[in-house]
Phi, psi and omega in degrees: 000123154301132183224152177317165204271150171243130157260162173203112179281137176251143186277187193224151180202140164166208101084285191245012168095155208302162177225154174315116186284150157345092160316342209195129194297139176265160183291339187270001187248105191281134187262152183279159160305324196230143125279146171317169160260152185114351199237142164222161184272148199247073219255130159254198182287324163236004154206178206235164180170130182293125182180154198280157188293155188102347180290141152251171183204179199180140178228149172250128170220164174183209190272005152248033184132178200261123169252062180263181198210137199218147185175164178276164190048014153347072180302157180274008177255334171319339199256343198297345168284152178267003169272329181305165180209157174217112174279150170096189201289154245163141155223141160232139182246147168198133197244134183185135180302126208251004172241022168246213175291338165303343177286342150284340169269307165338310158277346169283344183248346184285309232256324204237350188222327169260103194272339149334303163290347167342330184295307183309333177288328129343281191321294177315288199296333186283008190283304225063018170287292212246129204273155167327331186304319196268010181231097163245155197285135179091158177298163197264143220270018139275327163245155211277140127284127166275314181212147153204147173218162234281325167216357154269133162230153167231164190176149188249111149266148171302150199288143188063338210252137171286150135173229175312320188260006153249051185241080177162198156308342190245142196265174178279134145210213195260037184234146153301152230210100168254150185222166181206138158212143207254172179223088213275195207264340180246031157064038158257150197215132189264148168215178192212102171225150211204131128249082032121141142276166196324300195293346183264003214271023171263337181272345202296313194275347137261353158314330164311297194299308170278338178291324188280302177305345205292296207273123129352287173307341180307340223220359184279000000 
């Protein structure tokens, strides 16, 4: 069933010091007509995300990129460390950059999941900031790819398991981490990392779905 779009602005912290969360939905985040019910849009300052009401969220951003993170019971400074972590249901959205300091993280998900792309990982590591050591090669040997293509992957880590989807705020416990990441053409990387609760895990692939038209970047 569709129920009208709800919005909910998230502060923000990071770089240049906390920012005010959004009063009012921005133009740059095209709102879908409908939501499933039960769901609301999730707007910080530079990014968005589908997620059920009642969630709190909270964003980092700084020069390597955007983080936000929507989950229950949110404090509004928990998500802001890059050491925080979170078990149970979860959306984290993220955007990072592949021409700051953010490109090491960047070559780290290039390095696990787009082998095409090997060359930027060459590149980064021939810096000698970061040793070869920190980018290995191939998916991490628990998780399922579900769909791929030339600059999307989509892909399931398992309930206990390291892997793409705990490369991120949300920790391994006893639920699944479905995820997408996207890779644009000037090697800045979009990601989706989404945990569910049980009665919910049927929404995950539109939730996704919606998450990905929210952002832009989804689409560079």
């Amino acid at each position: 069933m569709a129920a009208p779009v709800r919005f909910v602005g998230c502060p923000a912290d990071g770089q240049v010091g906390p920012i005010a969360a959004p009063a009012r939905p921005d133009p740059k985040f095209v709102l879908p007509a409908s939501l499933p019910a039960g769901y609301a849009v999730y707007e910080a300052q530079d990014l968005a995300a589908v997620a059920p009401v009642g969630w709190t969220c909270t964003e980092r951003y700084g020069s390597a990129g955007s983080y936000l993170l929507v989950a229950p019971g949110l404090s509004s400074s928990a998500g802001l460390s890059k050491d925080a972590h979170v078990t149970g249901p979860a959306i984290q959205v993220s955007a990072t950059s592949g021409d700051t300091s953010g490109r090491f993280a960047v070559a780290r998900v290039i390095a696990r999941m787009f082998p095409e792309h090997a060359a930027f990982v060459r590149q980064v590591v021939a810096e000698g900031i970061e040793p070869a050591g920190n980018f290995p090669a191939g998916p991490y040997p628990a998780d399922i790819i579900t769909a791929r293509g030339p600059a999307d992957i989509a892909y399931t880590t398992p309930p206990g398991a390291e892997g793409m989807g705990t490369q991120s705020w949300l920790r391994r416990d006893g639920d699944p981490i479905e995820g997408v990441a996207h890779l644009s053409a000037t090697n800045d990387l979009m990601e989706i990392q989404l945990r569910l609760p049980a009665d919910r895990r049927g929404d995950g692939a539109r939730v996704i779905a919606l998450t990905r038209g929210l952002n832009a970047g989804f689409t560079d």
